[in-house]
Short mmCIF file of N, CA and C in Angstrom, two decimals:
data_model
loop_
_atom_site.label_atom_id
_atom_site.label_comp_id
_atom_site.label_asym_id
_atom_site.label_seq_id
_atom_site.Cartn_x
_atom_site.Cartn_y
_atom_site.Cartn_z
N UNK A 20 17.56 -51.87 -39.77
CA UNK A 20 16.47 -51.94 -38.75
C UNK A 20 16.86 -50.97 -37.64
N UNK A 21 16.08 -50.07 -37.26
CA UNK A 21 16.39 -49.10 -36.21
C UNK A 21 15.51 -49.59 -34.99
N UNK A 22 16.12 -49.54 -33.91
CA UNK A 22 15.41 -50.06 -32.65
C UNK A 22 15.58 -48.96 -31.48
N UNK A 23 14.48 -48.55 -30.96
CA UNK A 23 14.63 -47.55 -29.79
C UNK A 23 13.88 -47.97 -28.60
N UNK A 24 14.34 -47.62 -27.46
CA UNK A 24 13.62 -47.83 -26.19
C UNK A 24 12.90 -46.50 -25.96
N UNK A 25 11.57 -46.65 -25.50
CA UNK A 25 10.70 -45.54 -25.17
C UNK A 25 10.10 -45.76 -23.84
N UNK A 26 10.39 -44.86 -22.93
CA UNK A 26 9.97 -45.02 -21.47
C UNK A 26 9.74 -43.68 -20.85
N UNK A 27 8.94 -43.72 -19.80
CA UNK A 27 8.67 -42.62 -19.02
C UNK A 27 9.18 -42.78 -17.64
N UNK A 28 9.75 -41.76 -17.05
CA UNK A 28 10.53 -41.89 -15.76
C UNK A 28 9.92 -40.90 -14.76
N UNK A 29 9.76 -41.27 -13.47
CA UNK A 29 9.57 -40.24 -12.46
C UNK A 29 10.86 -39.40 -12.27
N UNK A 30 10.72 -38.24 -11.64
CA UNK A 30 11.79 -37.47 -11.50
C UNK A 30 13.02 -38.01 -10.67
N UNK A 31 12.63 -39.04 -9.87
CA UNK A 31 13.63 -39.77 -9.22
C UNK A 31 14.09 -41.16 -9.87
N UNK A 32 13.68 -41.21 -11.13
CA UNK A 32 14.23 -42.31 -11.94
C UNK A 32 13.57 -43.59 -12.09
N UNK A 33 12.28 -43.68 -11.65
CA UNK A 33 11.54 -45.00 -11.64
C UNK A 33 10.53 -45.07 -12.81
N UNK A 34 10.40 -46.23 -13.37
CA UNK A 34 9.36 -46.40 -14.49
C UNK A 34 8.08 -46.75 -13.88
N UNK A 35 7.95 -47.20 -12.62
CA UNK A 35 6.74 -47.52 -11.94
C UNK A 35 6.98 -47.69 -10.45
N UNK A 36 6.00 -47.68 -9.59
CA UNK A 36 5.98 -47.92 -8.18
C UNK A 36 6.23 -49.29 -7.96
N UNK A 37 5.50 -50.21 -8.85
CA UNK A 37 5.45 -51.69 -8.64
C UNK A 37 5.00 -52.25 -9.97
N UNK A 38 5.14 -53.58 -10.09
CA UNK A 38 4.79 -54.21 -11.37
C UNK A 38 3.28 -53.90 -11.96
N UNK A 39 2.32 -53.54 -11.14
CA UNK A 39 1.01 -53.34 -11.58
C UNK A 39 0.71 -51.80 -11.76
N UNK A 40 1.64 -50.93 -11.55
CA UNK A 40 1.49 -49.50 -11.70
C UNK A 40 1.65 -49.15 -13.07
N UNK A 41 0.71 -48.61 -13.73
CA UNK A 41 0.80 -48.33 -15.10
C UNK A 41 0.99 -46.79 -15.48
N UNK A 42 1.79 -46.48 -16.44
CA UNK A 42 2.00 -45.12 -16.78
C UNK A 42 0.66 -44.29 -17.03
N UNK A 43 -0.35 -44.94 -17.45
CA UNK A 43 -1.57 -44.26 -17.71
C UNK A 43 -2.13 -43.65 -16.46
N UNK A 44 -1.68 -43.98 -15.28
CA UNK A 44 -2.09 -43.49 -13.99
C UNK A 44 -1.38 -42.11 -13.61
N UNK A 45 -0.10 -41.90 -14.16
CA UNK A 45 0.67 -40.85 -13.72
C UNK A 45 1.39 -39.99 -14.75
N UNK A 46 1.30 -40.27 -15.99
CA UNK A 46 1.97 -39.54 -16.98
C UNK A 46 1.06 -38.45 -17.68
N UNK A 47 1.72 -37.48 -18.17
CA UNK A 47 0.99 -36.20 -18.70
C UNK A 47 0.35 -36.60 -20.16
N UNK A 48 -0.52 -35.84 -20.48
CA UNK A 48 -1.17 -36.08 -21.89
C UNK A 48 -0.18 -35.86 -22.84
N UNK A 49 0.79 -34.95 -22.61
CA UNK A 49 1.96 -34.70 -23.64
C UNK A 49 2.73 -36.02 -23.81
N UNK A 50 3.09 -36.62 -22.64
CA UNK A 50 3.91 -37.90 -22.93
C UNK A 50 3.06 -38.95 -23.52
N UNK A 51 1.81 -39.09 -23.25
CA UNK A 51 0.95 -40.11 -23.97
C UNK A 51 0.81 -39.79 -25.33
N UNK A 52 0.76 -38.58 -25.69
CA UNK A 52 0.68 -38.19 -27.18
C UNK A 52 2.03 -38.51 -27.79
N UNK A 53 3.11 -38.13 -27.33
CA UNK A 53 4.48 -38.52 -27.91
C UNK A 53 4.67 -39.97 -28.07
N UNK A 54 4.34 -40.72 -26.96
CA UNK A 54 4.33 -42.24 -27.06
C UNK A 54 3.56 -42.84 -28.21
N UNK A 55 2.29 -42.26 -28.35
CA UNK A 55 1.33 -42.77 -29.26
C UNK A 55 1.90 -42.45 -30.78
N UNK A 56 2.25 -41.13 -30.93
CA UNK A 56 2.79 -40.69 -32.18
C UNK A 56 4.11 -41.47 -32.59
N UNK A 57 5.00 -41.54 -31.65
CA UNK A 57 6.37 -42.14 -31.98
C UNK A 57 6.24 -43.64 -32.29
N UNK A 58 5.42 -44.39 -31.38
CA UNK A 58 5.26 -45.76 -31.75
C UNK A 58 4.52 -46.20 -32.84
N UNK A 59 3.49 -45.31 -33.30
CA UNK A 59 2.77 -45.49 -34.61
C UNK A 59 3.68 -45.24 -35.77
N UNK A 60 4.64 -44.33 -35.67
CA UNK A 60 5.61 -43.99 -36.62
C UNK A 60 6.42 -45.18 -36.90
N UNK A 61 6.91 -45.83 -35.71
CA UNK A 61 7.82 -47.06 -35.76
C UNK A 61 7.09 -48.22 -36.41
N UNK A 62 5.87 -48.42 -36.09
CA UNK A 62 5.05 -49.49 -36.62
C UNK A 62 5.02 -50.77 -35.84
N UNK A 63 6.03 -51.05 -34.97
CA UNK A 63 6.04 -52.25 -34.23
C UNK A 63 6.43 -51.82 -32.68
N UNK A 64 5.62 -52.45 -31.73
CA UNK A 64 5.88 -52.24 -30.41
C UNK A 64 6.11 -53.56 -29.79
N UNK A 65 7.24 -53.58 -28.86
CA UNK A 65 7.60 -54.84 -28.09
C UNK A 65 7.45 -54.63 -26.73
N UNK A 66 6.70 -55.59 -26.01
CA UNK A 66 6.39 -55.55 -24.65
C UNK A 66 6.80 -56.87 -23.84
N UNK A 67 7.13 -56.76 -22.61
CA UNK A 67 7.12 -57.88 -21.82
C UNK A 67 5.72 -58.26 -21.41
N UNK A 68 5.52 -59.50 -20.90
CA UNK A 68 4.13 -60.01 -20.58
C UNK A 68 3.43 -58.99 -19.43
N UNK A 69 4.17 -58.78 -18.47
CA UNK A 69 3.63 -57.92 -17.32
C UNK A 69 3.40 -56.51 -17.83
N UNK A 70 4.06 -55.90 -18.64
CA UNK A 70 3.87 -54.58 -19.12
C UNK A 70 2.57 -54.73 -20.05
N UNK A 71 2.58 -55.58 -20.83
CA UNK A 71 1.37 -55.72 -21.81
C UNK A 71 0.09 -55.96 -21.03
N UNK A 72 0.18 -56.61 -19.97
CA UNK A 72 -1.06 -56.98 -19.17
C UNK A 72 -1.51 -55.79 -18.41
N UNK A 73 -0.62 -54.86 -18.08
CA UNK A 73 -1.08 -53.66 -17.40
C UNK A 73 -1.76 -52.79 -18.44
N UNK A 74 -1.48 -52.87 -19.67
CA UNK A 74 -2.20 -52.16 -20.77
C UNK A 74 -3.53 -52.85 -21.03
N UNK A 75 -3.41 -54.14 -21.13
CA UNK A 75 -4.63 -54.95 -21.21
C UNK A 75 -5.07 -55.17 -22.60
N UNK A 76 -4.55 -54.67 -23.69
CA UNK A 76 -4.99 -54.90 -25.04
C UNK A 76 -3.98 -54.48 -26.00
N UNK A 77 -4.05 -54.95 -27.30
CA UNK A 77 -3.06 -54.55 -28.28
C UNK A 77 -3.31 -53.11 -28.53
N UNK A 78 -2.24 -52.35 -28.86
CA UNK A 78 -2.20 -51.00 -29.24
C UNK A 78 -2.48 -50.79 -30.63
N UNK A 79 -3.59 -50.12 -31.03
CA UNK A 79 -4.02 -50.08 -32.50
C UNK A 79 -3.06 -49.30 -33.24
N UNK A 80 -3.01 -49.66 -34.54
CA UNK A 80 -2.13 -48.94 -35.52
C UNK A 80 -0.70 -49.37 -35.36
N UNK A 81 -0.43 -50.47 -34.70
CA UNK A 81 0.99 -50.88 -34.53
C UNK A 81 0.93 -52.47 -34.49
N UNK A 82 2.06 -53.08 -34.97
CA UNK A 82 2.12 -54.51 -34.86
C UNK A 82 2.65 -54.74 -33.33
N UNK A 83 1.99 -55.44 -32.50
CA UNK A 83 2.26 -55.71 -31.20
C UNK A 83 2.99 -57.08 -31.00
N UNK A 84 4.11 -57.10 -30.39
CA UNK A 84 4.92 -58.11 -29.97
C UNK A 84 4.97 -58.31 -28.52
N UNK A 85 4.69 -59.48 -27.91
CA UNK A 85 4.78 -59.68 -26.44
C UNK A 85 5.58 -60.94 -26.24
N UNK A 86 6.59 -60.74 -25.31
CA UNK A 86 7.36 -61.75 -24.70
C UNK A 86 6.58 -62.54 -23.82
N UNK A 87 6.40 -63.81 -24.00
CA UNK A 87 5.62 -64.66 -23.10
C UNK A 87 6.01 -66.09 -23.26
N UNK A 88 6.02 -66.83 -22.09
CA UNK A 88 6.40 -68.31 -22.20
C UNK A 88 5.24 -69.17 -22.27
N UNK A 89 3.97 -68.53 -21.77
CA UNK A 89 2.89 -69.51 -21.63
C UNK A 89 1.48 -68.88 -22.01
N UNK A 90 1.44 -67.69 -22.60
CA UNK A 90 0.20 -67.02 -22.82
C UNK A 90 0.04 -66.61 -24.24
N UNK A 91 -1.21 -66.62 -24.74
CA UNK A 91 -1.52 -66.02 -26.09
C UNK A 91 -2.42 -64.98 -25.82
N UNK A 92 -2.44 -63.89 -26.73
CA UNK A 92 -3.26 -62.75 -26.64
C UNK A 92 -3.84 -62.49 -27.96
N UNK A 93 -4.99 -61.88 -27.98
CA UNK A 93 -5.71 -61.48 -29.28
C UNK A 93 -5.10 -60.41 -29.96
N UNK A 94 -4.81 -60.51 -31.21
CA UNK A 94 -4.17 -59.34 -31.97
C UNK A 94 -2.77 -59.14 -31.72
N UNK A 95 -2.05 -60.10 -31.14
CA UNK A 95 -0.69 -59.87 -30.65
C UNK A 95 0.14 -61.16 -31.15
N UNK A 96 1.45 -60.74 -31.61
CA UNK A 96 2.32 -61.75 -31.89
C UNK A 96 3.06 -62.08 -30.54
N UNK A 97 3.15 -63.44 -30.05
CA UNK A 97 3.85 -63.76 -28.97
C UNK A 97 5.17 -64.43 -29.39
N UNK A 98 6.21 -64.14 -28.76
CA UNK A 98 7.52 -64.68 -29.02
C UNK A 98 8.35 -64.94 -27.77
N UNK A 99 9.36 -65.74 -27.97
CA UNK A 99 10.37 -65.95 -27.04
C UNK A 99 11.82 -65.76 -27.61
N UNK A 100 11.77 -65.23 -28.87
CA UNK A 100 13.03 -65.14 -29.64
C UNK A 100 14.04 -64.12 -28.91
N UNK A 101 15.25 -64.41 -29.14
CA UNK A 101 16.38 -63.55 -28.67
C UNK A 101 16.19 -62.18 -29.46
N UNK A 102 16.53 -61.11 -28.86
CA UNK A 102 16.40 -59.81 -29.54
C UNK A 102 16.84 -59.76 -30.97
N UNK A 103 18.07 -60.11 -31.15
CA UNK A 103 18.72 -60.06 -32.53
C UNK A 103 17.89 -60.91 -33.50
N UNK A 104 17.40 -62.08 -33.11
CA UNK A 104 16.74 -63.01 -34.00
C UNK A 104 15.30 -62.41 -34.33
N UNK A 105 14.73 -61.73 -33.27
CA UNK A 105 13.39 -61.02 -33.38
C UNK A 105 13.61 -59.91 -34.41
N UNK A 106 14.67 -59.13 -34.27
CA UNK A 106 14.83 -58.01 -35.16
C UNK A 106 14.95 -58.30 -36.52
N UNK A 107 15.79 -59.38 -36.68
CA UNK A 107 16.05 -59.87 -38.11
C UNK A 107 14.78 -60.35 -38.72
N UNK A 108 13.92 -61.09 -38.01
CA UNK A 108 12.56 -61.59 -38.46
C UNK A 108 11.73 -60.48 -38.89
N UNK A 109 11.69 -59.47 -38.04
CA UNK A 109 10.80 -58.27 -38.28
C UNK A 109 11.21 -57.49 -39.59
N UNK A 110 12.65 -57.45 -39.68
CA UNK A 110 13.08 -56.76 -40.87
C UNK A 110 12.80 -57.52 -42.08
N UNK A 111 12.94 -58.83 -42.09
CA UNK A 111 12.58 -59.71 -43.23
C UNK A 111 11.04 -59.47 -43.65
N UNK A 112 10.32 -59.26 -42.75
CA UNK A 112 8.75 -59.02 -42.97
C UNK A 112 8.57 -57.48 -43.39
N UNK A 113 9.67 -56.66 -43.56
CA UNK A 113 9.43 -55.36 -44.11
C UNK A 113 9.33 -54.20 -43.10
N UNK A 114 9.49 -54.60 -41.73
CA UNK A 114 9.42 -53.47 -40.79
C UNK A 114 10.80 -52.81 -40.80
N UNK A 115 10.74 -51.48 -40.57
CA UNK A 115 12.03 -50.76 -40.69
C UNK A 115 12.42 -50.19 -39.24
N UNK A 116 11.44 -50.14 -38.29
CA UNK A 116 11.74 -49.52 -37.04
C UNK A 116 10.86 -50.17 -35.99
N UNK A 117 11.43 -50.36 -34.63
CA UNK A 117 10.88 -51.01 -33.65
C UNK A 117 11.03 -50.25 -32.39
N UNK A 118 9.85 -50.22 -31.64
CA UNK A 118 9.87 -49.49 -30.35
C UNK A 118 9.84 -50.48 -29.18
N UNK A 119 10.88 -50.52 -28.36
CA UNK A 119 10.95 -51.38 -27.26
C UNK A 119 10.11 -50.66 -26.02
N UNK A 120 9.14 -51.18 -25.56
CA UNK A 120 8.12 -50.47 -24.59
C UNK A 120 8.15 -51.00 -23.09
N UNK A 121 8.93 -51.87 -22.87
CA UNK A 121 9.09 -52.16 -21.47
C UNK A 121 8.49 -53.59 -21.12
N UNK A 122 8.66 -53.96 -20.01
CA UNK A 122 9.36 -53.36 -18.81
C UNK A 122 10.86 -53.58 -18.72
N UNK A 123 11.21 -53.30 -17.52
CA UNK A 123 12.83 -53.40 -17.14
C UNK A 123 13.39 -54.58 -17.71
N UNK A 124 12.82 -55.74 -17.52
CA UNK A 124 13.54 -57.05 -18.02
C UNK A 124 13.69 -56.95 -19.59
N UNK A 125 12.60 -56.33 -20.35
CA UNK A 125 12.75 -56.32 -21.81
C UNK A 125 13.72 -55.22 -22.18
N UNK A 126 13.63 -54.10 -21.50
CA UNK A 126 14.73 -53.02 -21.84
C UNK A 126 16.05 -53.56 -21.61
N UNK A 127 16.31 -54.19 -20.45
CA UNK A 127 17.66 -54.77 -20.29
C UNK A 127 18.03 -55.85 -21.21
N UNK A 128 17.24 -56.76 -21.54
CA UNK A 128 17.47 -57.71 -22.55
C UNK A 128 17.90 -57.20 -23.92
N UNK A 129 17.22 -56.09 -24.39
CA UNK A 129 17.54 -55.48 -25.60
C UNK A 129 18.88 -54.63 -25.64
N UNK A 130 19.09 -54.00 -24.46
CA UNK A 130 20.25 -53.20 -24.31
C UNK A 130 21.50 -54.23 -24.15
N UNK A 131 21.42 -55.33 -23.53
CA UNK A 131 22.49 -56.25 -23.42
C UNK A 131 22.65 -56.94 -24.68
N UNK A 132 21.70 -57.11 -25.57
CA UNK A 132 21.78 -57.69 -26.96
C UNK A 132 22.61 -56.75 -27.94
N UNK A 133 22.71 -55.47 -27.53
CA UNK A 133 23.28 -54.54 -28.40
C UNK A 133 22.57 -54.07 -29.66
N UNK A 134 21.39 -54.16 -29.52
CA UNK A 134 20.49 -53.91 -30.83
C UNK A 134 19.81 -52.50 -30.69
N UNK A 135 19.90 -51.80 -29.49
CA UNK A 135 19.19 -50.46 -29.33
C UNK A 135 20.12 -49.31 -29.93
N UNK A 136 19.40 -48.59 -30.73
CA UNK A 136 20.07 -47.37 -31.42
C UNK A 136 19.79 -46.14 -30.68
N UNK A 137 18.68 -45.95 -29.99
CA UNK A 137 18.34 -44.71 -29.37
C UNK A 137 17.46 -45.05 -28.28
N UNK A 138 17.42 -44.00 -27.20
CA UNK A 138 16.50 -43.98 -26.07
C UNK A 138 15.70 -42.73 -26.11
N UNK A 139 14.34 -42.95 -25.95
CA UNK A 139 13.53 -41.71 -25.73
C UNK A 139 12.99 -41.80 -24.27
N UNK A 140 13.46 -40.89 -23.53
CA UNK A 140 13.10 -40.99 -21.98
C UNK A 140 12.35 -39.74 -21.59
N UNK A 141 10.95 -39.85 -21.38
CA UNK A 141 10.30 -38.62 -20.78
C UNK A 141 10.47 -38.65 -19.31
N UNK A 142 10.55 -37.48 -18.75
CA UNK A 142 10.66 -37.37 -17.37
C UNK A 142 9.53 -36.42 -16.81
N UNK A 143 8.74 -37.13 -15.82
CA UNK A 143 7.59 -36.40 -15.29
C UNK A 143 7.96 -35.98 -13.86
N UNK A 144 7.21 -34.81 -13.51
CA UNK A 144 7.47 -34.24 -12.23
C UNK A 144 6.75 -34.99 -11.04
N UNK A 145 7.01 -36.23 -10.89
CA UNK A 145 6.51 -36.99 -9.67
C UNK A 145 7.60 -37.75 -9.06
N UNK A 146 7.44 -38.03 -7.78
CA UNK A 146 8.46 -38.76 -7.09
C UNK A 146 7.92 -39.84 -6.44
N UNK A 147 8.51 -41.09 -6.53
CA UNK A 147 8.03 -42.40 -5.99
C UNK A 147 8.87 -42.85 -4.87
N UNK A 148 10.08 -42.31 -4.75
CA UNK A 148 10.97 -42.74 -3.57
C UNK A 148 11.57 -44.13 -3.80
N UNK A 149 10.73 -45.06 -4.31
CA UNK A 149 11.32 -46.42 -4.66
C UNK A 149 10.39 -46.90 -5.70
N UNK A 150 10.89 -47.94 -6.40
CA UNK A 150 10.16 -48.48 -7.41
C UNK A 150 10.94 -49.30 -8.36
N UNK A 151 10.41 -49.45 -9.51
CA UNK A 151 11.07 -50.26 -10.66
C UNK A 151 11.89 -49.48 -11.44
N UNK A 152 13.17 -49.80 -11.58
CA UNK A 152 14.22 -49.04 -12.38
C UNK A 152 14.03 -49.41 -13.89
N UNK A 153 14.51 -48.57 -14.77
CA UNK A 153 14.51 -48.76 -16.25
C UNK A 153 15.25 -50.01 -16.52
N UNK A 154 16.36 -50.38 -15.86
CA UNK A 154 16.98 -51.62 -16.20
C UNK A 154 17.16 -52.35 -14.94
N UNK A 155 17.23 -53.71 -15.01
CA UNK A 155 17.28 -54.45 -13.86
C UNK A 155 18.56 -55.38 -13.65
N UNK A 156 19.56 -54.98 -14.47
CA UNK A 156 20.87 -55.63 -14.33
C UNK A 156 21.91 -54.46 -14.57
N UNK A 157 23.14 -54.94 -14.15
CA UNK A 157 24.18 -53.95 -14.49
C UNK A 157 24.49 -53.72 -15.96
N UNK A 158 24.58 -52.57 -16.40
CA UNK A 158 24.99 -52.25 -17.84
C UNK A 158 26.10 -51.30 -17.80
N UNK A 159 26.88 -51.31 -18.81
CA UNK A 159 28.02 -50.34 -18.90
C UNK A 159 27.98 -49.79 -20.35
N UNK A 160 27.13 -48.85 -20.71
CA UNK A 160 26.89 -48.19 -22.02
C UNK A 160 27.14 -46.76 -21.95
N UNK A 161 27.88 -46.27 -22.96
CA UNK A 161 28.08 -44.82 -22.95
C UNK A 161 26.99 -44.28 -23.99
N UNK A 162 26.46 -43.22 -23.62
CA UNK A 162 25.39 -42.67 -24.46
C UNK A 162 25.80 -41.21 -25.07
N UNK A 163 25.10 -40.83 -26.04
CA UNK A 163 25.29 -39.44 -26.57
C UNK A 163 24.01 -38.68 -26.41
N UNK A 164 23.87 -37.60 -25.78
CA UNK A 164 22.76 -36.78 -25.70
C UNK A 164 22.46 -36.14 -27.07
N UNK A 165 21.40 -36.32 -27.64
CA UNK A 165 20.99 -35.79 -29.00
C UNK A 165 20.21 -34.55 -28.80
N UNK A 166 19.17 -34.60 -27.90
CA UNK A 166 18.34 -33.44 -27.65
C UNK A 166 17.67 -33.53 -26.36
N UNK A 167 17.14 -32.45 -25.80
CA UNK A 167 16.17 -32.25 -24.74
C UNK A 167 15.04 -31.30 -25.17
N UNK A 168 13.92 -31.81 -25.10
CA UNK A 168 12.69 -31.10 -25.60
C UNK A 168 11.68 -30.97 -24.46
N UNK A 169 11.13 -29.89 -24.42
CA UNK A 169 9.96 -29.70 -23.36
C UNK A 169 8.65 -30.20 -24.23
N UNK A 170 7.94 -31.25 -23.57
CA UNK A 170 6.88 -31.77 -24.24
C UNK A 170 5.63 -30.96 -23.78
N UNK A 171 5.71 -30.46 -22.58
CA UNK A 171 4.66 -29.68 -22.11
C UNK A 171 5.22 -28.80 -20.89
N UNK A 172 4.34 -28.17 -20.11
CA UNK A 172 4.76 -27.32 -19.03
C UNK A 172 5.68 -28.01 -17.98
N UNK A 173 5.48 -29.34 -17.81
CA UNK A 173 6.18 -30.04 -16.75
C UNK A 173 6.83 -31.28 -17.21
N UNK A 174 6.87 -31.54 -18.54
CA UNK A 174 7.43 -32.86 -18.91
C UNK A 174 8.56 -32.62 -19.88
N UNK A 175 9.62 -33.19 -19.76
CA UNK A 175 10.81 -33.14 -20.78
C UNK A 175 11.01 -34.51 -21.34
N UNK A 176 11.56 -34.39 -22.64
CA UNK A 176 11.94 -35.54 -23.34
C UNK A 176 13.49 -35.51 -23.66
N UNK A 177 14.03 -36.62 -23.27
CA UNK A 177 15.52 -36.68 -23.44
C UNK A 177 15.79 -37.80 -24.60
N UNK A 178 16.46 -37.29 -25.54
CA UNK A 178 16.79 -38.27 -26.63
C UNK A 178 18.27 -38.61 -26.68
#
Protein backbone atom coordinates (compact mmCIF):
# COMPACT_ATOMS: atom_id res chain seq x y z
CA UNK A 1 0.00 0.00 0.00
CA UNK A 2 1.35 3.39 -1.03
CA UNK A 3 0.24 6.39 1.00
CA UNK A 4 0.87 10.01 0.09
CA UNK A 5 -0.01 13.41 1.50
CA UNK A 6 -1.30 15.92 -1.02
CA UNK A 7 -1.58 19.56 0.00
CA UNK A 8 -1.39 23.10 -1.31
CA UNK A 9 0.56 25.78 0.56
CA UNK A 10 0.73 29.53 0.42
CA UNK A 11 4.20 30.95 -0.31
CA UNK A 12 4.58 31.55 3.43
CA UNK A 13 3.77 27.93 4.27
CA UNK A 14 0.10 27.82 5.29
CA UNK A 15 -2.62 25.42 4.12
CA UNK A 16 -5.40 27.92 4.93
CA UNK A 17 -6.10 31.20 6.73
CA UNK A 18 -8.53 29.49 9.13
CA UNK A 19 -10.52 26.23 9.43
CA UNK A 20 -13.27 27.44 7.06
CA UNK A 21 -10.90 28.72 4.35
CA UNK A 22 -11.10 26.34 1.41
CA UNK A 23 -8.37 25.82 -1.23
CA UNK A 24 -11.10 26.28 -3.86
CA UNK A 25 -10.94 29.99 -2.98
CA UNK A 26 -7.24 30.57 -3.63
CA UNK A 27 -5.53 27.81 -5.60
CA UNK A 28 -4.77 27.78 -9.31
CA UNK A 29 -6.61 25.72 -11.91
CA UNK A 30 -3.34 23.83 -12.44
CA UNK A 31 -3.22 22.80 -8.78
CA UNK A 32 -6.88 21.77 -8.86
CA UNK A 33 -6.22 19.71 -12.02
CA UNK A 34 -3.19 17.99 -10.43
CA UNK A 35 -5.16 17.24 -7.24
CA UNK A 36 -8.06 15.76 -9.21
CA UNK A 37 -5.86 13.63 -11.49
CA UNK A 38 -3.54 12.36 -8.76
CA UNK A 39 -6.31 11.51 -6.27
CA UNK A 40 -8.38 9.73 -8.94
CA UNK A 41 -5.27 7.75 -9.84
CA UNK A 42 -4.89 6.76 -6.17
CA UNK A 43 -8.54 5.78 -5.86
CA UNK A 44 -8.94 6.61 -2.17
CA UNK A 45 -9.01 10.01 -0.45
CA UNK A 46 -8.88 10.50 3.33
CA UNK A 47 -10.10 13.69 5.02
CA UNK A 48 -10.70 14.99 8.48
CA UNK A 49 -14.23 16.09 9.27
CA UNK A 50 -13.51 19.84 9.05
CA UNK A 51 -11.71 19.56 5.71
CA UNK A 52 -14.46 17.37 4.29
CA UNK A 53 -17.12 19.83 5.43
CA UNK A 54 -15.34 22.72 3.65
CA UNK A 55 -15.65 20.67 0.44
CA UNK A 56 -19.23 19.75 1.27
CA UNK A 57 -19.62 16.50 -0.68
CA UNK A 58 -17.88 13.27 -1.62
CA UNK A 59 -15.36 13.61 -4.43
CA UNK A 60 -16.54 11.63 -7.47
CA UNK A 61 -14.41 8.86 -8.93
CA UNK A 62 -12.71 8.14 -5.59
CA UNK A 63 -13.50 6.15 -2.45
CA UNK A 64 -13.95 8.86 0.21
CA UNK A 65 -13.00 8.20 3.85
CA UNK A 66 -13.70 10.81 6.54
CA UNK A 67 -12.50 10.78 10.14
CA UNK A 68 -15.44 11.69 12.37
CA UNK A 69 -16.58 10.76 15.85
CA UNK A 70 -20.21 11.69 15.48
CA UNK A 71 -21.32 12.36 11.90
CA UNK A 72 -22.34 10.33 8.87
CA UNK A 73 -22.15 11.56 5.28
CA UNK A 74 -23.76 10.35 2.10
CA UNK A 75 -21.43 8.38 -0.17
CA UNK A 76 -18.61 8.42 2.37
CA UNK A 77 -16.98 5.85 4.64
CA UNK A 78 -16.69 7.28 8.15
CA UNK A 79 -13.92 5.95 10.38
CA UNK A 80 -12.08 6.42 13.64
CA UNK A 81 -9.45 3.72 12.94
CA UNK A 82 -5.79 4.30 13.60
CA UNK A 83 -3.92 5.05 10.35
CA UNK A 84 -2.12 1.68 10.16
CA UNK A 85 -5.36 -0.23 10.75
CA UNK A 86 -7.19 1.84 8.12
CA UNK A 87 -4.41 1.24 5.57
CA UNK A 88 -4.45 -2.51 6.27
CA UNK A 89 -8.24 -2.59 5.89
CA UNK A 90 -8.17 -0.66 2.61
CA UNK A 91 -5.40 -2.90 1.26
CA UNK A 92 -7.44 -6.02 2.12
CA UNK A 93 -10.27 -4.52 0.06
CA UNK A 94 -7.95 -4.27 -2.95
CA UNK A 95 -6.91 -0.63 -2.84
CA UNK A 96 -3.25 -0.02 -3.72
CA UNK A 97 -2.81 3.71 -3.08
CA UNK A 98 -4.29 6.29 -0.70
CA UNK A 99 -4.22 10.10 -0.81
CA UNK A 100 -4.24 11.86 2.57
CA UNK A 101 -5.99 15.16 1.87
CA UNK A 102 -6.06 17.02 5.16
CA UNK A 103 -6.33 18.89 7.32
CA UNK A 104 -3.41 19.43 9.65
CA UNK A 105 -4.62 16.96 12.31
CA UNK A 106 -5.01 14.19 9.73
CA UNK A 107 -1.68 15.01 8.04
CA UNK A 108 0.03 14.91 11.45
CA UNK A 109 -1.69 11.70 12.53
CA UNK A 110 -0.58 9.84 9.38
CA UNK A 111 2.99 11.20 9.53
CA UNK A 112 3.30 10.22 13.20
CA UNK A 113 2.00 6.72 12.37
CA UNK A 114 4.86 6.29 9.88
CA UNK A 115 2.63 5.21 6.99
CA UNK A 116 3.31 8.10 4.57
CA UNK A 117 5.57 7.27 1.61
CA UNK A 118 5.49 10.59 -0.26
CA UNK A 119 4.37 14.21 -0.07
CA UNK A 120 3.00 16.24 -2.98
CA UNK A 121 3.11 19.90 -2.00
CA UNK A 122 1.90 22.58 -4.41
CA UNK A 123 3.06 26.11 -3.61
CA UNK A 124 0.89 29.03 -4.72
CA UNK A 125 2.01 32.68 -4.97
CA UNK A 126 -0.16 34.04 -2.15
CA UNK A 127 0.71 35.22 1.35
CA UNK A 128 -1.50 34.77 4.41
CA UNK A 129 0.87 36.06 7.11
CA UNK A 130 -0.69 33.63 9.56
CA UNK A 131 -2.93 30.61 9.35
CA UNK A 132 -3.04 26.84 9.58
CA UNK A 133 0.20 24.94 9.19
CA UNK A 134 0.60 21.62 7.36
CA UNK A 135 1.26 19.82 10.64
CA UNK A 136 0.00 20.74 14.09
CA UNK A 137 2.49 18.88 16.28
CA UNK A 138 6.25 18.59 16.35
CA UNK A 139 7.71 16.10 13.88
CA UNK A 140 11.27 15.02 13.19
CA UNK A 141 11.31 13.45 9.72
CA UNK A 142 14.04 13.63 7.11
CA UNK A 143 12.77 13.82 3.54
CA UNK A 144 14.31 13.36 0.10
CA UNK A 145 13.49 15.77 -2.70
CA UNK A 146 12.32 13.73 -5.70
CA UNK A 147 11.32 16.52 -8.07
CA UNK A 148 10.22 20.12 -8.51
CA UNK A 149 7.78 20.73 -11.32
CA UNK A 150 6.11 23.86 -12.64
CA UNK A 151 2.37 23.21 -12.78
CA UNK A 152 1.60 26.59 -14.33
CA UNK A 153 3.02 30.07 -14.68
CA UNK A 154 2.94 30.68 -10.93
CA UNK A 155 2.52 27.28 -9.24
CA UNK A 156 5.18 24.72 -8.39
CA UNK A 157 4.83 21.13 -7.23
CA UNK A 158 7.37 19.67 -4.82
CA UNK A 159 7.54 15.89 -4.59
